[in-house]
mmCIF file of C-alpha atoms and ligand atoms in Angstrom:
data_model
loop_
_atom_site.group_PDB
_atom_site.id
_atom_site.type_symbol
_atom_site.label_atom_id
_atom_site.label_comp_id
_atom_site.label_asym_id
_atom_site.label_seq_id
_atom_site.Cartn_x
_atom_site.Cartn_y
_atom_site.Cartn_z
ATOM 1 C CA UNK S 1 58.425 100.817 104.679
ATOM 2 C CA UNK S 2 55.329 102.494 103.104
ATOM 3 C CA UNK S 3 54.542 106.036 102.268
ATOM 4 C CA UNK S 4 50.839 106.663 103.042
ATOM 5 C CA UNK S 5 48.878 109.724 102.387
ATOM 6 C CA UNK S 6 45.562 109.915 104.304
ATOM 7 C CA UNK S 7 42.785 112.185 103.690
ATOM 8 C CA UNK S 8 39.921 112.888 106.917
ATOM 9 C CA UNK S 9 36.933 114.733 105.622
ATOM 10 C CA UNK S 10 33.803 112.605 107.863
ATOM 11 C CA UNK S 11 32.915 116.063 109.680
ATOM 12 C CA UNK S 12 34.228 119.314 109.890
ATOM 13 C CA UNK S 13 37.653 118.908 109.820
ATOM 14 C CA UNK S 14 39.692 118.293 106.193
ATOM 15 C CA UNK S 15 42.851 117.084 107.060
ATOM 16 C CA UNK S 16 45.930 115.156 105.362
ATOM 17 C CA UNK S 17 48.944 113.557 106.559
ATOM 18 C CA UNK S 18 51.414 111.446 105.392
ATOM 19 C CA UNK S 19 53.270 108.295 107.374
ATOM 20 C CA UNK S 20 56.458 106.963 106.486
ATOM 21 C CA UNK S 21 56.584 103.438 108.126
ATOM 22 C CA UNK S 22 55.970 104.369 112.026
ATOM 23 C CA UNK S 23 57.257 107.974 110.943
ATOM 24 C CA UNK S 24 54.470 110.806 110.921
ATOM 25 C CA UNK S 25 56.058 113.133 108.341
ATOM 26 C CA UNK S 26 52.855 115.609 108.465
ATOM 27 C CA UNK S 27 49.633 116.098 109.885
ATOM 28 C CA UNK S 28 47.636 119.054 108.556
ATOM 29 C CA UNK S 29 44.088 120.097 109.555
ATOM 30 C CA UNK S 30 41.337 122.873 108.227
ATOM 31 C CA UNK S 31 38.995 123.215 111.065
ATOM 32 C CA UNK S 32 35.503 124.632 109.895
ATOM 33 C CA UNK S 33 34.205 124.660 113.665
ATOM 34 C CA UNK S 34 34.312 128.592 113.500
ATOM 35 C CA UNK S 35 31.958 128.796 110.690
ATOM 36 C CA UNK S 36 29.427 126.147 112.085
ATOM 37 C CA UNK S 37 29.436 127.627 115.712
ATOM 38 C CA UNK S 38 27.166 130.868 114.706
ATOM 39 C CA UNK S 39 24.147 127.793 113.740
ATOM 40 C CA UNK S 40 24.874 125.929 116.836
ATOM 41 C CA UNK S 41 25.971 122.703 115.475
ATOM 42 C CA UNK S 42 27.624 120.998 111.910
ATOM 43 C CA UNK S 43 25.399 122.285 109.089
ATOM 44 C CA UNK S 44 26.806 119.656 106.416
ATOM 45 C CA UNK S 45 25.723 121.232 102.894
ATOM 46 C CA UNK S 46 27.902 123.856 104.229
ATOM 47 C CA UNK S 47 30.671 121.202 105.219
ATOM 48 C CA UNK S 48 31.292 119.416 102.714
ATOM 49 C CA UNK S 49 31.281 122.715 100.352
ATOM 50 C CA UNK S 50 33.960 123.638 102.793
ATOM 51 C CA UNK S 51 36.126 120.276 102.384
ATOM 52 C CA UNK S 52 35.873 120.975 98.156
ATOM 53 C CA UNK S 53 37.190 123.848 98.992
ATOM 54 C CA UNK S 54 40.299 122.915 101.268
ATOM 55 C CA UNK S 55 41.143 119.598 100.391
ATOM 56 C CA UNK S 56 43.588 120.592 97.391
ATOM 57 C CA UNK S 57 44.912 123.517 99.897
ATOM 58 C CA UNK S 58 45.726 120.917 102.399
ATOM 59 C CA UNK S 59 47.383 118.204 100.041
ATOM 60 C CA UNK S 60 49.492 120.842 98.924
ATOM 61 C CA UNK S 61 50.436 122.310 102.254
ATOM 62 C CA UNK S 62 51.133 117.934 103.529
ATOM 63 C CA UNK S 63 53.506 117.873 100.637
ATOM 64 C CA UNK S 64 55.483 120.563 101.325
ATOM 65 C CA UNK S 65 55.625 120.029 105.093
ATOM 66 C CA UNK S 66 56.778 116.696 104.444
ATOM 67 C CA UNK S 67 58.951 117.675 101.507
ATOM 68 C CA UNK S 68 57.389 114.348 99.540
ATOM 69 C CA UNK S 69 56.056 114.234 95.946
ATOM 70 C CA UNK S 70 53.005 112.498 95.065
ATOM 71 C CA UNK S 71 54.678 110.040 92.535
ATOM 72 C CA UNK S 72 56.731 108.674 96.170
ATOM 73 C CA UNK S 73 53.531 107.878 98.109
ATOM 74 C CA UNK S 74 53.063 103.966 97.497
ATOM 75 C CA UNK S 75 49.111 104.524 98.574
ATOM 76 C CA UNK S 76 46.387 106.505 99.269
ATOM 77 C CA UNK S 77 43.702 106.353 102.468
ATOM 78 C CA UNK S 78 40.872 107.692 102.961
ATOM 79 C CA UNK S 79 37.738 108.072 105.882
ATOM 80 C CA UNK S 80 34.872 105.831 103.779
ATOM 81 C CA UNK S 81 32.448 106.125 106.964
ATOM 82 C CA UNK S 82 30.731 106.613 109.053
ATOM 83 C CA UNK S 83 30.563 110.286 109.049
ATOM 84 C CA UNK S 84 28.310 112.574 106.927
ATOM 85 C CA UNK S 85 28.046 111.509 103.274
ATOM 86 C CA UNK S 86 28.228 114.833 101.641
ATOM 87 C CA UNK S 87 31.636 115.451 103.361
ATOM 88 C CA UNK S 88 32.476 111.797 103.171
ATOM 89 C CA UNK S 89 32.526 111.957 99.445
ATOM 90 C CA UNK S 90 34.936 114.976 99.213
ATOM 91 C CA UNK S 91 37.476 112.722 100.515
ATOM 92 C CA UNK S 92 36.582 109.867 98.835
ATOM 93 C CA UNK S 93 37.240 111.363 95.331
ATOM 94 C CA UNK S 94 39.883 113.009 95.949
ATOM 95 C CA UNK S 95 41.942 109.430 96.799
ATOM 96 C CA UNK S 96 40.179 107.986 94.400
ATOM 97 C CA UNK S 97 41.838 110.579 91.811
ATOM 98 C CA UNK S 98 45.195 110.496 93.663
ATOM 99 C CA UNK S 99 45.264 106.405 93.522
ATOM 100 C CA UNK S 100 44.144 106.563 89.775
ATOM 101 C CA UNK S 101 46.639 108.704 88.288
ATOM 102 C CA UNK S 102 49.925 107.662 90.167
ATOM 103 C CA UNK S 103 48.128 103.701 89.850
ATOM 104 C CA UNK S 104 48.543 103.185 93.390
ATOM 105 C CA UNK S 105 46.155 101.239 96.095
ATOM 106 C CA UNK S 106 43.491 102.533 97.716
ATOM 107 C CA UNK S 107 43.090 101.861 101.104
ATOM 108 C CA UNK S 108 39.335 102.580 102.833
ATOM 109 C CA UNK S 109 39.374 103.365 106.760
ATOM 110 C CA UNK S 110 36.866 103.398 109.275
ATOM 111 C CA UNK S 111 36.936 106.579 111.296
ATOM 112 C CA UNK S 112 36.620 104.802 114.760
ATOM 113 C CA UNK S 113 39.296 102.599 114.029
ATOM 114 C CA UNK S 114 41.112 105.581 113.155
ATOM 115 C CA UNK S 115 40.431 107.383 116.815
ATOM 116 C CA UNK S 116 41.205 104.165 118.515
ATOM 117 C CA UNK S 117 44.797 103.562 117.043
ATOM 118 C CA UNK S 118 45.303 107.480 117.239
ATOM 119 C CA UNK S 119 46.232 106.267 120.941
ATOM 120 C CA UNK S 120 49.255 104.210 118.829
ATOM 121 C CA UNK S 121 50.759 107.820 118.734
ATOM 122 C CA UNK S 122 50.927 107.658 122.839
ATOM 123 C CA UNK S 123 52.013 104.481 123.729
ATOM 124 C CA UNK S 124 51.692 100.422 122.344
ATOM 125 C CA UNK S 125 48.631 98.264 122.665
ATOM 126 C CA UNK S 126 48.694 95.348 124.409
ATOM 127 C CA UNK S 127 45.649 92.905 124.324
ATOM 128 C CA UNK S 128 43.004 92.291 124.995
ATOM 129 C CA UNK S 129 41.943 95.407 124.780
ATOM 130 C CA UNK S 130 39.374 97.285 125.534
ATOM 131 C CA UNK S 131 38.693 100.767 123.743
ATOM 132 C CA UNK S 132 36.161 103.184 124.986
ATOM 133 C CA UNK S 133 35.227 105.240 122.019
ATOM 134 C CA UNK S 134 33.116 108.423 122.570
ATOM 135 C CA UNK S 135 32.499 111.402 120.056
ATOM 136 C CA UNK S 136 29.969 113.346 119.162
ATOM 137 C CA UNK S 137 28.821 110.602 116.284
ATOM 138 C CA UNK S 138 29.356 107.414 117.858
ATOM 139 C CA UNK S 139 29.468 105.668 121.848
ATOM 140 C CA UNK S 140 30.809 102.086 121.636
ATOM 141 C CA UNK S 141 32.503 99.811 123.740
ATOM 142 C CA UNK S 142 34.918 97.746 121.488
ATOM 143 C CA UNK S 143 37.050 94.854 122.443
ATOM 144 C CA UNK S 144 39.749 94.232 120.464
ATOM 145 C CA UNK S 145 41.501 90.631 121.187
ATOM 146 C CA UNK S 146 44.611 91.486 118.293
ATOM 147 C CA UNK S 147 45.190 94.244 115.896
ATOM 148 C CA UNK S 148 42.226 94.837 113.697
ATOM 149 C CA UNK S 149 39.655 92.676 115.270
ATOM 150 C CA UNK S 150 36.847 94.817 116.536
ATOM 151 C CA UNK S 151 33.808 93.673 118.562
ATOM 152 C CA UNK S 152 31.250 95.893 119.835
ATOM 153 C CA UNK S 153 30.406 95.329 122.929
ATOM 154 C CA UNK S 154 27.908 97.622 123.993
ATOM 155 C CA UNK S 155 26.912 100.815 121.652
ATOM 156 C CA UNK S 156 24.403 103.619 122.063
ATOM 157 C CA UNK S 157 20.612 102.901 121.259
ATOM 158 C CA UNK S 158 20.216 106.328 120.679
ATOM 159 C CA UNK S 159 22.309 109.652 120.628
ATOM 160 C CA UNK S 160 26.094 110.127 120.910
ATOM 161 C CA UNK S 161 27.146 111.601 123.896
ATOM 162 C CA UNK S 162 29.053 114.454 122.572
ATOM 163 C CA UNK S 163 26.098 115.261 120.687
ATOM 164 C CA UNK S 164 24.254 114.755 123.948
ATOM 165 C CA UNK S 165 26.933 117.506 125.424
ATOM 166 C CA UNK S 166 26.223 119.901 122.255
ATOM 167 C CA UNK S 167 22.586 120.008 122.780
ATOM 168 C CA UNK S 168 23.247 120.889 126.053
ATOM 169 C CA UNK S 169 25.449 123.381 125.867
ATOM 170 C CA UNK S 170 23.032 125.308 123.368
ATOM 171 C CA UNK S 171 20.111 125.054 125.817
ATOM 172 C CA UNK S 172 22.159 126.956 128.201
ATOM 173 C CA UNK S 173 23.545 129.383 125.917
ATOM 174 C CA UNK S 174 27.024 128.143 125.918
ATOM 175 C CA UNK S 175 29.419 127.705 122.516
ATOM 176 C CA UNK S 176 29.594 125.073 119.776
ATOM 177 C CA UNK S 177 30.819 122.646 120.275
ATOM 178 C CA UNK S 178 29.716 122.215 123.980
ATOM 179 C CA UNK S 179 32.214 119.732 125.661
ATOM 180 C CA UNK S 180 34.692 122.033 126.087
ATOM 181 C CA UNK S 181 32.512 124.756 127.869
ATOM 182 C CA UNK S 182 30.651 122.305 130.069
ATOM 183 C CA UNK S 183 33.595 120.142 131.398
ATOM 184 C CA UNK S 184 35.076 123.962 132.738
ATOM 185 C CA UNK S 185 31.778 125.061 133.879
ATOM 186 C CA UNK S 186 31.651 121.463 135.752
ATOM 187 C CA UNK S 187 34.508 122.148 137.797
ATOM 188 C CA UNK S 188 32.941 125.414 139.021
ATOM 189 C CA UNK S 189 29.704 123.809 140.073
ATOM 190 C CA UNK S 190 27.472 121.367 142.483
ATOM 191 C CA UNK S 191 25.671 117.999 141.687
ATOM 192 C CA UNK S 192 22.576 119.659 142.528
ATOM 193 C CA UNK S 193 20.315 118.714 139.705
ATOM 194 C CA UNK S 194 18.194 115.486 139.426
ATOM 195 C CA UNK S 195 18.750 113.694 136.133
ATOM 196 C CA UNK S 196 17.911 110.147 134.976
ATOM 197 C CA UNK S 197 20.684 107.512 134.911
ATOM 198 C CA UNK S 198 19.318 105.882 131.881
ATOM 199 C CA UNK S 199 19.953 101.943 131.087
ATOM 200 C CA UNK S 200 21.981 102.190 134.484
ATOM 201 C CA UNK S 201 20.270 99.201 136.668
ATOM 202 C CA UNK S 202 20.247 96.849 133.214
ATOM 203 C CA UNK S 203 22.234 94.255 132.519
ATOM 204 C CA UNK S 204 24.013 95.698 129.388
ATOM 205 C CA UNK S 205 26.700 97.620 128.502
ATOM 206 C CA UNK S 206 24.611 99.653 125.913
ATOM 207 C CA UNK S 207 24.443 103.006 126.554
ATOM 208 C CA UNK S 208 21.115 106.119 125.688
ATOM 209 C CA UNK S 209 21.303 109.321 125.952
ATOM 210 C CA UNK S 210 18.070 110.993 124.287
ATOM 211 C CA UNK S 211 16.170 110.835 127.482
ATOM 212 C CA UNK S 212 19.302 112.499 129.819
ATOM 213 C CA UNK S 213 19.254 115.214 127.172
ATOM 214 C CA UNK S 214 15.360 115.334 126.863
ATOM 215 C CA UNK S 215 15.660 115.779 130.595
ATOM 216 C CA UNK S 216 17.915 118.731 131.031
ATOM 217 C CA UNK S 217 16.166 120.505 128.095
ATOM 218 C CA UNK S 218 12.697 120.197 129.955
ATOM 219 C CA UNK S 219 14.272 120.990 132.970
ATOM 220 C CA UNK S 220 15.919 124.260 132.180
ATOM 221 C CA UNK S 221 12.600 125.212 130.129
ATOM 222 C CA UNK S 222 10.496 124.773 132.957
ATOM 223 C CA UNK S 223 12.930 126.727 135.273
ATOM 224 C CA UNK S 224 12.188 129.649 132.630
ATOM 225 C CA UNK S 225 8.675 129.711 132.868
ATOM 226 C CA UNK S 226 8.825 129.636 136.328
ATOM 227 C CA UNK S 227 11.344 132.684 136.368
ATOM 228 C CA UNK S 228 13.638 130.904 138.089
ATOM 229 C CA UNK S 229 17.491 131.231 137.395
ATOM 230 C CA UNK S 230 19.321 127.977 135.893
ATOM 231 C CA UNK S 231 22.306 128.030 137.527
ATOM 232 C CA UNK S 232 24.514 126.750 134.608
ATOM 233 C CA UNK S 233 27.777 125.823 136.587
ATOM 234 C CA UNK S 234 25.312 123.477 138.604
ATOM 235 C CA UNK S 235 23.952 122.169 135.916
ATOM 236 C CA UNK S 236 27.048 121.169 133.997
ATOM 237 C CA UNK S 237 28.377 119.766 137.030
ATOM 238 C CA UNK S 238 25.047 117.639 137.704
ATOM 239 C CA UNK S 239 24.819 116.564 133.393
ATOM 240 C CA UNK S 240 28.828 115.795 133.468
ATOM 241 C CA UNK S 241 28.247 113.576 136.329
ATOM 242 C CA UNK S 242 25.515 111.228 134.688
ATOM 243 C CA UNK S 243 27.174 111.394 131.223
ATOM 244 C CA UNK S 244 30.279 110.097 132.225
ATOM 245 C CA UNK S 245 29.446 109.016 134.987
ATOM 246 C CA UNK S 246 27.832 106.004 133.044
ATOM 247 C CA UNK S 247 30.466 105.542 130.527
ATOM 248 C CA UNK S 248 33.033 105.141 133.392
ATOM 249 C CA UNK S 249 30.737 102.269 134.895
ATOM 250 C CA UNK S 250 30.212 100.216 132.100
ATOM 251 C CA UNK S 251 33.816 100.610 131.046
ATOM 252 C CA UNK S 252 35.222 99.036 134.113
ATOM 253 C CA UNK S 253 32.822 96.459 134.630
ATOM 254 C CA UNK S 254 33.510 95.603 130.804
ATOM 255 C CA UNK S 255 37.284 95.940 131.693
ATOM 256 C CA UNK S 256 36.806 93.472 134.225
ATOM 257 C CA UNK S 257 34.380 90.695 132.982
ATOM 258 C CA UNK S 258 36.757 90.755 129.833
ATOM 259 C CA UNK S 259 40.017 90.861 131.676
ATOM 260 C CA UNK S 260 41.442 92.844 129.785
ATOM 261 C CA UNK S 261 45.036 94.227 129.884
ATOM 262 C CA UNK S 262 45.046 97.559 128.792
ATOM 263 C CA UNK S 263 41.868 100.471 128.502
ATOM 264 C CA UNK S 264 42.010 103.260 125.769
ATOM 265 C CA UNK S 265 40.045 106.536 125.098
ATOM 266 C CA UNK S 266 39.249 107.578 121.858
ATOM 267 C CA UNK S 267 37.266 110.243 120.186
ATOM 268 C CA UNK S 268 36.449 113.957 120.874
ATOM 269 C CA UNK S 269 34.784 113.534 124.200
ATOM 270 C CA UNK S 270 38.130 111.394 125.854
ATOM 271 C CA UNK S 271 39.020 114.908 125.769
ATOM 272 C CA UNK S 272 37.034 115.233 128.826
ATOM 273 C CA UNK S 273 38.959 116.220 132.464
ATOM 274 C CA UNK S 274 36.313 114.523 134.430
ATOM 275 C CA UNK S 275 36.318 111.207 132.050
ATOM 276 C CA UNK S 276 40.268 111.036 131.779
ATOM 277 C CA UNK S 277 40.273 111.158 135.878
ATOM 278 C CA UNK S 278 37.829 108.862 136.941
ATOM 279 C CA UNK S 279 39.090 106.339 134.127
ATOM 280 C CA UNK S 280 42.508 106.541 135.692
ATOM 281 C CA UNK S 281 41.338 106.173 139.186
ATOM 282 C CA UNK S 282 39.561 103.937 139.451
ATOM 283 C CA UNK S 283 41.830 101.251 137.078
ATOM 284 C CA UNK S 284 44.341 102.420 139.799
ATOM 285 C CA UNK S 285 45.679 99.030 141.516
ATOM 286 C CA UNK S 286 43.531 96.865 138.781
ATOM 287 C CA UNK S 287 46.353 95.761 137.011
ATOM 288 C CA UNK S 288 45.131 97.616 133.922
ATOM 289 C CA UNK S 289 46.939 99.893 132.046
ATOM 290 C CA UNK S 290 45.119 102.843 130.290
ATOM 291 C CA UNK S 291 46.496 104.755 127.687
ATOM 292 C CA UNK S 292 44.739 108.564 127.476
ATOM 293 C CA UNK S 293 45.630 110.645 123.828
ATOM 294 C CA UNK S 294 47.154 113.082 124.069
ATOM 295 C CA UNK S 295 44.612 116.171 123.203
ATOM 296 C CA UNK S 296 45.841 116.420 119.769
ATOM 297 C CA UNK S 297 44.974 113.173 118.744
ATOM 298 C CA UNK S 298 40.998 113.287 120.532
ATOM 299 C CA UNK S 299 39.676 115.263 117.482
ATOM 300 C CA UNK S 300 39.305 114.512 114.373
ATOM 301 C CA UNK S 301 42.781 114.165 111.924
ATOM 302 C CA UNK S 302 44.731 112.001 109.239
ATOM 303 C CA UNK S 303 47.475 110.965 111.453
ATOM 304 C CA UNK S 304 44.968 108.326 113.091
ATOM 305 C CA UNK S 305 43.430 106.997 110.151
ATOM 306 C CA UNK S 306 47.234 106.658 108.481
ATOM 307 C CA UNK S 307 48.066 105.114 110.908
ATOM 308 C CA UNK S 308 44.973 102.196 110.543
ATOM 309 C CA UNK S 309 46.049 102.641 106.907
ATOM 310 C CA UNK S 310 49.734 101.542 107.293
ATOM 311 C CA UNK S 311 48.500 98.113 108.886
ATOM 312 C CA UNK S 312 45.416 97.331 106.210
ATOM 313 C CA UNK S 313 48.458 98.331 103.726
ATOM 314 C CA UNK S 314 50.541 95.236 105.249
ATOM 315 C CA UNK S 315 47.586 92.999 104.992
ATOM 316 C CA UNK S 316 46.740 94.005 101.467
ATOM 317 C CA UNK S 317 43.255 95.432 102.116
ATOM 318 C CA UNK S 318 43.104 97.623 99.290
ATOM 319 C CA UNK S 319 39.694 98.338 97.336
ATOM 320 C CA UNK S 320 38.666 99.098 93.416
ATOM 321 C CA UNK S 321 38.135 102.088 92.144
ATOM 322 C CA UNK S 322 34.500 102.294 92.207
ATOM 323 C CA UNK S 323 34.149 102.712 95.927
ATOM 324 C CA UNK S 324 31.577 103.997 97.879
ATOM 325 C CA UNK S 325 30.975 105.467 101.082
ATOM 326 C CA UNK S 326 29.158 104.432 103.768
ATOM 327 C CA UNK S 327 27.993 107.050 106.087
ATOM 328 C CA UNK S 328 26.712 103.903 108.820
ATOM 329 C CA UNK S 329 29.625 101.651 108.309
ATOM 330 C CA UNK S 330 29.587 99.510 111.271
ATOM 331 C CA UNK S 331 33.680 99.325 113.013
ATOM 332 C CA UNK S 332 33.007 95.226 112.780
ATOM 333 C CA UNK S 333 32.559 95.321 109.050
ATOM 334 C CA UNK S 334 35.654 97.740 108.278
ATOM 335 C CA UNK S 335 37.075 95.154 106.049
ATOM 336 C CA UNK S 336 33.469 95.067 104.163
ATOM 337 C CA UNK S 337 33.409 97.452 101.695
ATOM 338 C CA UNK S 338 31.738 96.174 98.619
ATOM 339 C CA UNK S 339 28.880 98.413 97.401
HETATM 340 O O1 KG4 E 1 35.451 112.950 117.613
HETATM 341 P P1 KG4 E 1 34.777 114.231 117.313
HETATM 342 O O2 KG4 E 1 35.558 115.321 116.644
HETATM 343 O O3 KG4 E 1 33.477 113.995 116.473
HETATM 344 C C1 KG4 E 1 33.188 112.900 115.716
HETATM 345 O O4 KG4 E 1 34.074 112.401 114.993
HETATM 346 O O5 KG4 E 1 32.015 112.469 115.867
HETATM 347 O O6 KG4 E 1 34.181 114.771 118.659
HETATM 348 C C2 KG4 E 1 33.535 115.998 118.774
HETATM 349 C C3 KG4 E 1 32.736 115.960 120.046
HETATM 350 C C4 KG4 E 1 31.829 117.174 120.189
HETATM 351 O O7 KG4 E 1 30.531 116.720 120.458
HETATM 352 C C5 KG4 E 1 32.435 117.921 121.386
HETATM 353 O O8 KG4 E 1 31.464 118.628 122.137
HETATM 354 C C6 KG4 E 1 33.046 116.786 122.173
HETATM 355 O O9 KG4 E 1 33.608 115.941 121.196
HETATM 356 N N1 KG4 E 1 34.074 117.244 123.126
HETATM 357 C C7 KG4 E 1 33.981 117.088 124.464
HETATM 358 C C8 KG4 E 1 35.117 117.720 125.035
HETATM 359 N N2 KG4 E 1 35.872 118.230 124.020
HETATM 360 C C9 KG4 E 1 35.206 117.917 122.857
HETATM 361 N N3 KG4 E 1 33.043 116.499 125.214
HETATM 362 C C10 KG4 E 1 33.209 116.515 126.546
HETATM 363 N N4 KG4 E 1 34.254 117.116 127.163
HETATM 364 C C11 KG4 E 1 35.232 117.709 126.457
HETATM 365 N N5 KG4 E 1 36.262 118.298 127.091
#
């Protein structure tokens, strides 16, 4: 059994936590999102300023939570990519440090592998798999076949959706970040609203969202000028609808073509009400089981990527100490990290 300290630092979160085998002996987390909501969005300059300042705060507090000393942890893990490189690199050197002065591995992780097997923490995989992963930096569809193999199946040409549901949010006034705010406004409102379904009729299970997002901006903006009230609850409702309205089609149809066994959610927006009921109903009497995270695991954190960590640390995949990060690292290549 391995002691594993990983360190998150791809956004606006620092975090550290420390695994003991299956055992999660800590997971700490500094979130920054009150200090990026008054600009509307992550500014990272400001971010990864933010992790240089936490990150020794938070090792400290891990340690004494999980009542370990640094010379017991057999290896350190860190977020390499993708994520933004300022804040990236924060995290980077600290492990970097760590694994050089107590001479122990190094193990890089990919952050969506990380928010996949954060569903680990609710219940055990069982392949094939499919994994719907949706956050406000990344929309994929990956199929895994066995641990650690990742194949995208269909990923987003353009925007992320939760960035899609942040942009959003800001054009009608609501909070940073915006999922939160529109998925309760949804529930209050009509489909009333006529927005574009984009890629919907194609035969791919790629996904856009720059046009849906272009749509509601010019929408609301023309309502303005026009004096005419947007009635926000209305418009959540109609915007929730189309954004996960197509990530719930092309998940089951990709469930189904792929026959898989089991569905999971991962990443900020599997957060989502709407998203978390549709995906249940309708694999209702399928055959397929779907795990949901629990809400603790859906943003970002170090239990998920120790927990990627403790299986790359069976398998050896450890890297030198001249690392690099890689703020597009593609989920296929997380066992490529040469620079
Ligand atoms: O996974 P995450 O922390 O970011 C990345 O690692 O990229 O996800 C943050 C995103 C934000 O865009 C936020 O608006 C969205 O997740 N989000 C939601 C909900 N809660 C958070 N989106 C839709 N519905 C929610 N309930």
């Amino acid at each position: 059994m391995a002691k594993i300290l990983a360190i998150e630092s791809s956004c606006d979160e620092t975090a550290v936590a420390i695994i003991d085998g299956d055992k999660l002996l800590c997971n700490v987390i500094s979130s920054q999102v009150e200090v990026h909501r008054k600009y509307g969005g992550v500014m990272p300059e400001i971010a990864s300023r933010l992790h240089a300042e936490n990150i020794t705060v938070c090792l400290k507090e891990a340690l004494e939570q999980s009542k370990c000393s640094l010379e017991e942890i057999d290896a350190f893990a860190v977020t390499r990519g993708p994520g933004l490189i300022g804040c990236l690199h924060v995290g980077l050197q600290a492990a970097k440090t760590l694994a050089m002065l107590y001479n122990k591995p190094l193990i890089p992780v990919h952050h969506l592998c990380g928010h996949i097997y954060a569903n680990e923490y609710a219940g055990e995989f069982i392949f094939p798999m499919l994994c719907v992963v949706v956050s406000g930096g990344n929309t994929e569809l990956v199929l895994m076949k066995d641990h650690l193999q990742f194949e995208i199946i269909g990923e987003t040409k353009d925007d992320a959706v939760g960035e899609c549901y942040d942009k959003v949010a800001r054009v009608l006034g609501l909070p940073y970040p915006g999922g939160l705010p529109i998925d309760q406004k949804a529930k209050l409102g009509k489909h009333t609203y006529d927005l574009p379904l984009p890629l919907h009729k194609e035969n791919t299970y790629d996904f856009s969202y720059s046009g849906l997002k272009t749509s509601v901006i010019n929408l609301v903006n023309s309502e303005k000028m026009k004096g005419h009230e947007i009635r926000a609850e209305d418009m959540c409702k109609s915007f929730q609808d189309v954004a996960i309205g197509m990530i719930v089609e092309k998940a089951i149809k990709a469930a189904l073509e792929y026959k898989v066994k089991q569905v999971v959610l991962a990443g900020g927006v599997s957060a989502n009400s709407y998203l978390r009921e549709q995906m249940k109903e309708r694999l209702e009497g399928t055959g397929i089981d779907l795990i949901i995270p629990p809400l603790w695991c859906t943003t970002d954190n170090a239990a998920m990527i120790a927990k990627v960590a403790a299986r790359l640390y069976k398998e050896k995949v450890f890297a030198s100490l001249d690392l690099g990060v890689d703020p597009n690292w593609k989920i296929s290549e997380y066992r490529n990290f040469e620079n």
